[in-house]
Amino acid sequence: MKLQLVSDRTQNIRASVSDTQSELMLAIALVVMIIYLFLRNIPATIIPAVAVPLSLIGTFAVIYMLGFSVNNLTLMALTIATGFVVDDAIVVIENISRHIENGLSPLQAALKGASEIGFTIISLTISLIAVLIRCYLWGMWSAACSVNLQ
């Protein structure tokens, strides 16, 4: 018996994973630049600049501990989740900044700002998850149909 390699997709897969990793890094850099551009506040910019990479490191630790592999799907999910985190953080920081400009102390502004929009942030996140779960399930359904058709 002789084994012969028919096709080798490892180079394409590695290139795709590398592209997704670079897109994730570009997304983080753009987030930091855009937050600074709109808020013009260094401390408000530092918060997501530190929080996003730390949350990604924690996520990779959980992925490793659960035995999952890092592939295109997990990297794209991380990119989307990063967008969720940043979107929620921008809304909260903007509301807190508004309260600080109105004369509240940073602690009072943080407590009041977060309590005012906490429900909105949770509702927004749940609605985005509901939309993306439908897309995920649609992908699973279409994959199952295409497998059955072959």
C-alpha atoms as an extended CHARMM CRD file, in Angstrom:
* protein
*
       150  EXT
         1         1  MET       CA              0.0000000000        0.0000000000        0.0000000000  PROA      1               0.0000000000
         2         2  LYS       CA              1.3010000000        3.4230000000       -0.9280000000  PROA      2               0.0000000000
         3         3  LEU       CA              0.0580000000        6.6990000000        0.5420000000  PROA      3               0.0000000000
         4         4  GLN       CA              0.2000000000        9.7680000000       -1.6250000000  PROA      4               0.0000000000
         5         5  LEU       CA             -0.6160000000       13.3110000000       -0.5990000000  PROA      5               0.0000000000
         6         6  VAL       CA             -3.3670000000       14.5770000000       -2.8610000000  PROA      6               0.0000000000
         7         7  SER       CA             -3.6910000000       18.0920000000       -1.5590000000  PROA      7               0.0000000000
         8         8  ASP       CA             -2.0750000000       20.1370000000        1.1800000000  PROA      8               0.0000000000
         9         9  ARG       CA             -4.1560000000       23.0170000000        2.4920000000  PROA      9               0.0000000000
        10        10  THR       CA             -1.9320000000       23.8160000000        5.4690000000  PROA      10              0.0000000000
        11        11  GLN       CA             -0.3440000000       26.8100000000        3.7530000000  PROA      11              0.0000000000
        12        12  ASN       CA             -3.7550000000       28.2950000000        2.9220000000  PROA      12              0.0000000000
        13        13  ILE       CA             -5.0260000000       27.6670000000        6.4420000000  PROA      13              0.0000000000
        14        14  ARG       CA             -1.9300000000       29.1770000000        8.0550000000  PROA      14              0.0000000000
        15        15  ALA       CA             -2.1870000000       32.2300000000        5.7940000000  PROA      15              0.0000000000
        16        16  SER       CA             -5.8700000000       32.6040000000        6.6450000000  PROA      16              0.0000000000
        17        17  VAL       CA             -5.2090000000       32.3720000000       10.3970000000  PROA      17              0.0000000000
        18        18  SER       CA             -2.3710000000       34.8750000000       10.0410000000  PROA      18              0.0000000000
        19        19  ASP       CA             -4.6530000000       37.2800000000        8.1510000000  PROA      19              0.0000000000
        20        20  THR       CA             -7.3220000000       36.9690000000       10.8270000000  PROA      20              0.0000000000
        21        21  GLN       CA             -4.7540000000       37.6270000000       13.5670000000  PROA      21              0.0000000000
        22        22  SER       CA             -3.5270000000       40.7490000000       11.7940000000  PROA      22              0.0000000000
        23        23  GLU       CA             -7.1220000000       41.9370000000       11.3180000000  PROA      23              0.0000000000
        24        24  LEU       CA             -7.7120000000       41.5120000000       15.0510000000  PROA      24              0.0000000000
        25        25  MET       CA             -4.6100000000       43.5640000000       15.8780000000  PROA      25              0.0000000000
        26        26  LEU       CA             -5.6390000000       46.2060000000       13.3390000000  PROA      26              0.0000000000
        27        27  ALA       CA             -9.1040000000       46.3440000000       14.9220000000  PROA      27              0.0000000000
        28        28  ILE       CA             -7.5930000000       46.9510000000       18.3640000000  PROA      28              0.0000000000
        29        29  ALA       CA             -5.3120000000       49.6960000000       17.0280000000  PROA      29              0.0000000000
        30        30  LEU       CA             -8.1880000000       51.3860000000       15.1920000000  PROA      30              0.0000000000
        31        31  VAL       CA            -10.3700000000       51.2260000000       18.2920000000  PROA      31              0.0000000000
        32        32  VAL       CA             -7.7390000000       52.9770000000       20.3890000000  PROA      32              0.0000000000
        33        33  MET       CA             -7.1760000000       55.6640000000       17.7440000000  PROA      33              0.0000000000
        34        34  ILE       CA            -10.8880000000       56.2990000000       17.2190000000  PROA      34              0.0000000000
        35        35  ILE       CA            -11.6040000000       56.5030000000       20.9410000000  PROA      35              0.0000000000
        36        36  TYR       CA             -8.8480000000       59.0720000000       21.3380000000  PROA      36              0.0000000000
        37        37  LEU       CA            -10.0370000000       60.9600000000       18.2520000000  PROA      37              0.0000000000
        38        38  PHE       CA            -13.5980000000       61.3090000000       19.5480000000  PROA      38              0.0000000000
        39        39  LEU       CA            -13.0790000000       61.6210000000       23.3000000000  PROA      39              0.0000000000
        40        40  ARG       CA             -9.7250000000       63.4610000000       23.2450000000  PROA      40              0.0000000000
        41        41  ASN       CA             -9.0510000000       62.1010000000       26.6880000000  PROA      41              0.0000000000
        42        42  ILE       CA             -5.9400000000       60.0180000000       27.3910000000  PROA      42              0.0000000000
        43        43  PRO       CA             -7.3100000000       58.2120000000       30.5030000000  PROA      43              0.0000000000
        44        44  ALA       CA            -10.5030000000       57.3050000000       28.6320000000  PROA      44              0.0000000000
        45        45  THR       CA             -8.3550000000       55.9560000000       25.8000000000  PROA      45              0.0000000000
        46        46  ILE       CA             -6.1000000000       53.9330000000       28.0900000000  PROA      46              0.0000000000
        47        47  ILE       CA             -9.0250000000       51.9860000000       29.5620000000  PROA      47              0.0000000000
        48        48  PRO       CA             -9.9920000000       50.1360000000       26.3540000000  PROA      48              0.0000000000
        49        49  ALA       CA             -6.3520000000       50.0290000000       25.2060000000  PROA      49              0.0000000000
        50        50  VAL       CA             -5.5580000000       47.9280000000       28.2830000000  PROA      50              0.0000000000
        51        51  ALA       CA             -8.9110000000       46.1600000000       28.7390000000  PROA      51              0.0000000000
        52        52  VAL       CA             -9.1860000000       44.7280000000       25.2280000000  PROA      52              0.0000000000
        53        53  PRO       CA             -5.7730000000       42.9820000000       25.1210000000  PROA      53              0.0000000000
        54        54  LEU       CA             -6.2190000000       41.7200000000       28.6990000000  PROA      54              0.0000000000
        55        55  SER       CA             -9.6340000000       40.2790000000       27.8820000000  PROA      55              0.0000000000
        56        56  LEU       CA             -8.1910000000       38.6250000000       24.7730000000  PROA      56              0.0000000000
        57        57  ILE       CA             -5.3540000000       37.1020000000       26.8050000000  PROA      57              0.0000000000
        58        58  GLY       CA             -7.9020000000       35.7850000000       29.3010000000  PROA      58              0.0000000000
        59        59  THR       CA             -9.9890000000       34.3940000000       26.4680000000  PROA      59              0.0000000000
        60        60  PHE       CA             -7.0010000000       32.5820000000       24.9760000000  PROA      60              0.0000000000
        61        61  ALA       CA             -6.2770000000       31.1160000000       28.4190000000  PROA      61              0.0000000000
        62        62  VAL       CA             -9.8450000000       29.7940000000       28.6670000000  PROA      62              0.0000000000
        63        63  ILE       CA             -9.6610000000       28.4290000000       25.1080000000  PROA      63              0.0000000000
        64        64  TYR       CA             -6.4450000000       26.6100000000       25.9990000000  PROA      64              0.0000000000
        65        65  MET       CA             -7.7960000000       25.2470000000       29.3030000000  PROA      65              0.0000000000
        66        66  LEU       CA            -10.9500000000       23.9290000000       27.6220000000  PROA      66              0.0000000000
        67        67  GLY       CA             -8.9010000000       22.2400000000       24.9120000000  PROA      67              0.0000000000
        68        68  PHE       CA            -10.2220000000       24.2210000000       21.9540000000  PROA      68              0.0000000000
        69        69  SER       CA             -7.9990000000       25.0510000000       19.0280000000  PROA      69              0.0000000000
        70        70  VAL       CA             -7.3010000000       28.5300000000       17.7330000000  PROA      70              0.0000000000
        71        71  ASN       CA             -8.6310000000       28.5900000000       14.1990000000  PROA      71              0.0000000000
        72        72  ASN       CA            -10.3930000000       30.9900000000       11.8670000000  PROA      72              0.0000000000
        73        73  LEU       CA            -13.7400000000       30.5160000000       13.5760000000  PROA      73              0.0000000000
        74        74  THR       CA            -12.4350000000       31.2670000000       17.0630000000  PROA      74              0.0000000000
        75        75  LEU       CA            -10.3840000000       34.2290000000       15.8280000000  PROA      75              0.0000000000
        76        76  MET       CA            -13.3560000000       35.7080000000       13.9750000000  PROA      76              0.0000000000
        77        77  ALA       CA            -15.5110000000       35.1980000000       17.0680000000  PROA      77              0.0000000000
        78        78  LEU       CA            -12.8690000000       37.0280000000       19.1130000000  PROA      78              0.0000000000
        79        79  THR       CA            -12.8920000000       39.8790000000       16.6000000000  PROA      79              0.0000000000
        80        80  ILE       CA            -16.6800000000       40.1930000000       16.8670000000  PROA      80              0.0000000000
        81        81  ALA       CA            -16.5730000000       39.9250000000       20.6660000000  PROA      81              0.0000000000
        82        82  THR       CA            -13.9210000000       42.6430000000       20.7520000000  PROA      82              0.0000000000
        83        83  GLY       CA            -16.3340000000       44.8510000000       18.8540000000  PROA      83              0.0000000000
        84        84  PHE       CA            -19.0400000000       44.1310000000       21.4410000000  PROA      84              0.0000000000
        85        85  VAL       CA            -16.7640000000       44.9720000000       24.3480000000  PROA      85              0.0000000000
        86        86  VAL       CA            -15.4910000000       48.1540000000       22.7410000000  PROA      86              0.0000000000
        87        87  ASP       CA            -18.9590000000       49.3040000000       21.7130000000  PROA      87              0.0000000000
        88        88  ASP       CA            -20.2750000000       48.8690000000       25.2420000000  PROA      88              0.0000000000
        89        89  ALA       CA            -17.1820000000       50.5190000000       26.7420000000  PROA      89              0.0000000000
        90        90  ILE       CA            -17.4790000000       53.5500000000       24.4610000000  PROA      90              0.0000000000
        91        91  VAL       CA            -21.1130000000       54.0980000000       25.4200000000  PROA      91              0.0000000000
        92        92  VAL       CA            -20.3330000000       53.8270000000       29.1410000000  PROA      92              0.0000000000
        93        93  ILE       CA            -17.2150000000       56.0370000000       28.9630000000  PROA      93              0.0000000000
        94        94  GLU       CA            -19.0720000000       58.6790000000       26.9780000000  PROA      94              0.0000000000
        95        95  ASN       CA            -21.8790000000       58.7900000000       29.5500000000  PROA      95              0.0000000000
        96        96  ILE       CA            -19.3930000000       58.9790000000       32.4280000000  PROA      96              0.0000000000
        97        97  SER       CA            -17.4950000000       61.7800000000       30.6550000000  PROA      97              0.0000000000
        98        98  ARG       CA            -20.7470000000       63.7110000000       30.2790000000  PROA      98              0.0000000000
        99        99  HSD       CA            -21.3690000000       63.4960000000       34.0300000000  PROA      99              0.0000000000
       100       100  ILE       CA            -17.7970000000       64.5780000000       34.8190000000  PROA      100             0.0000000000
       101       101  GLU       CA            -18.2430000000       67.6030000000       32.5490000000  PROA      101             0.0000000000
       102       102  ASN       CA            -21.4270000000       68.4330000000       34.4820000000  PROA      102             0.0000000000
       103       103  GLY       CA            -19.3980000000       68.6560000000       37.6960000000  PROA      103             0.0000000000
       104       104  LEU       CA            -19.6420000000       65.2490000000       39.3450000000  PROA      104             0.0000000000
       105       105  SER       CA            -16.5840000000       63.5820000000       40.8300000000  PROA      105             0.0000000000
       106       106  PRO       CA            -15.1720000000       60.6990000000       38.7700000000  PROA      106             0.0000000000
       107       107  LEU       CA            -16.5050000000       58.1180000000       41.2430000000  PROA      107             0.0000000000
       108       108  GLN       CA            -19.9930000000       59.6420000000       41.3410000000  PROA      108             0.0000000000
       109       109  ALA       CA            -19.9720000000       60.0330000000       37.5550000000  PROA      109             0.0000000000
       110       110  ALA       CA            -18.9690000000       56.3860000000       37.0950000000  PROA      110             0.0000000000
       111       111  LEU       CA            -21.6840000000       55.1330000000       39.4380000000  PROA      111             0.0000000000
       112       112  LYS       CA            -24.4010000000       57.3560000000       37.9950000000  PROA      112             0.0000000000
       113       113  GLY       CA            -23.3290000000       56.8920000000       34.3660000000  PROA      113             0.0000000000
       114       114  ALA       CA            -23.1330000000       53.1110000000       34.5990000000  PROA      114             0.0000000000
       115       115  SER       CA            -26.4480000000       52.8160000000       36.4440000000  PROA      115             0.0000000000
       116       116  GLU       CA            -28.2260000000       55.0050000000       33.8800000000  PROA      116             0.0000000000
       117       117  ILE       CA            -27.2970000000       52.9020000000       30.8820000000  PROA      117             0.0000000000
       118       118  GLY       CA            -26.6350000000       49.4790000000       32.3820000000  PROA      118             0.0000000000
       119       119  PHE       CA            -29.9620000000       48.0610000000       31.2020000000  PROA      119             0.0000000000
       120       120  THR       CA            -29.4460000000       49.5600000000       27.7390000000  PROA      120             0.0000000000
       121       121  ILE       CA            -26.0120000000       47.9590000000       27.4290000000  PROA      121             0.0000000000
       122       122  ILE       CA            -27.3560000000       44.5660000000       28.4930000000  PROA      122             0.0000000000
       123       123  SER       CA            -30.2990000000       44.8520000000       26.0740000000  PROA      123             0.0000000000
       124       124  LEU       CA            -28.0110000000       45.8600000000       23.2090000000  PROA      124             0.0000000000
       125       125  THR       CA            -25.6500000000       42.9660000000       23.8740000000  PROA      125             0.0000000000
       126       126  ILE       CA            -28.4830000000       40.4340000000       24.0840000000  PROA      126             0.0000000000
       127       127  SER       CA            -30.0030000000       41.6700000000       20.8200000000  PROA      127             0.0000000000
       128       128  LEU       CA            -26.6430000000       41.4580000000       19.0310000000  PROA      128             0.0000000000
       129       129  ILE       CA            -26.1070000000       37.9440000000       20.3530000000  PROA      129             0.0000000000
       130       130  ALA       CA            -29.6020000000       36.9660000000       19.1850000000  PROA      130             0.0000000000
       131       131  VAL       CA            -28.8300000000       38.1810000000       15.6660000000  PROA      131             0.0000000000
       132       132  LEU       CA            -25.4540000000       36.4520000000       15.5130000000  PROA      132             0.0000000000
       133       133  ILE       CA            -26.7820000000       33.1740000000       16.9120000000  PROA      133             0.0000000000
       134       134  ARG       CA            -29.2930000000       33.1070000000       14.0650000000  PROA      134             0.0000000000
       135       135  CYS       CA            -26.4450000000       33.5980000000       11.5770000000  PROA      135             0.0000000000
       136       136  TYR       CA            -24.4540000000       30.8310000000       13.2560000000  PROA      136             0.0000000000
       137       137  LEU       CA            -27.4020000000       28.4450000000       13.2580000000  PROA      137             0.0000000000
       138       138  TRP       CA            -28.1700000000       29.3060000000        9.6360000000  PROA      138             0.0000000000
       139       139  GLY       CA            -24.5780000000       28.4060000000        8.7580000000  PROA      139             0.0000000000
       140       140  MET       CA            -24.9330000000       25.0750000000       10.5700000000  PROA      140             0.0000000000
       141       141  TRP       CA            -28.2430000000       24.3880000000        8.8090000000  PROA      141             0.0000000000
       142       142  SER       CA            -26.8880000000       25.2250000000        5.3610000000  PROA      142             0.0000000000
       143       143  ALA       CA            -23.8040000000       23.0880000000        6.0050000000  PROA      143             0.0000000000
       144       144  ALA       CA            -26.0190000000       20.1630000000        7.0340000000  PROA      144             0.0000000000
       145       145  CYS       CA            -28.1050000000       20.5750000000        3.8850000000  PROA      145             0.0000000000
       146       146  SER       CA            -25.0790000000       20.6920000000        1.6290000000  PROA      146             0.0000000000
       147       147  VAL       CA            -23.6650000000       17.5620000000        3.2590000000  PROA      147             0.0000000000
       148       148  ASN       CA            -26.9710000000       15.7710000000        2.7330000000  PROA      148             0.0000000000
       149       149  LEU       CA            -27.1390000000       16.8340000000       -0.9100000000  PROA      149             0.0000000000
       150       150  GLN       CA            -23.7810000000       15.3140000000       -1.7800000000  PROA      150             0.0000000000
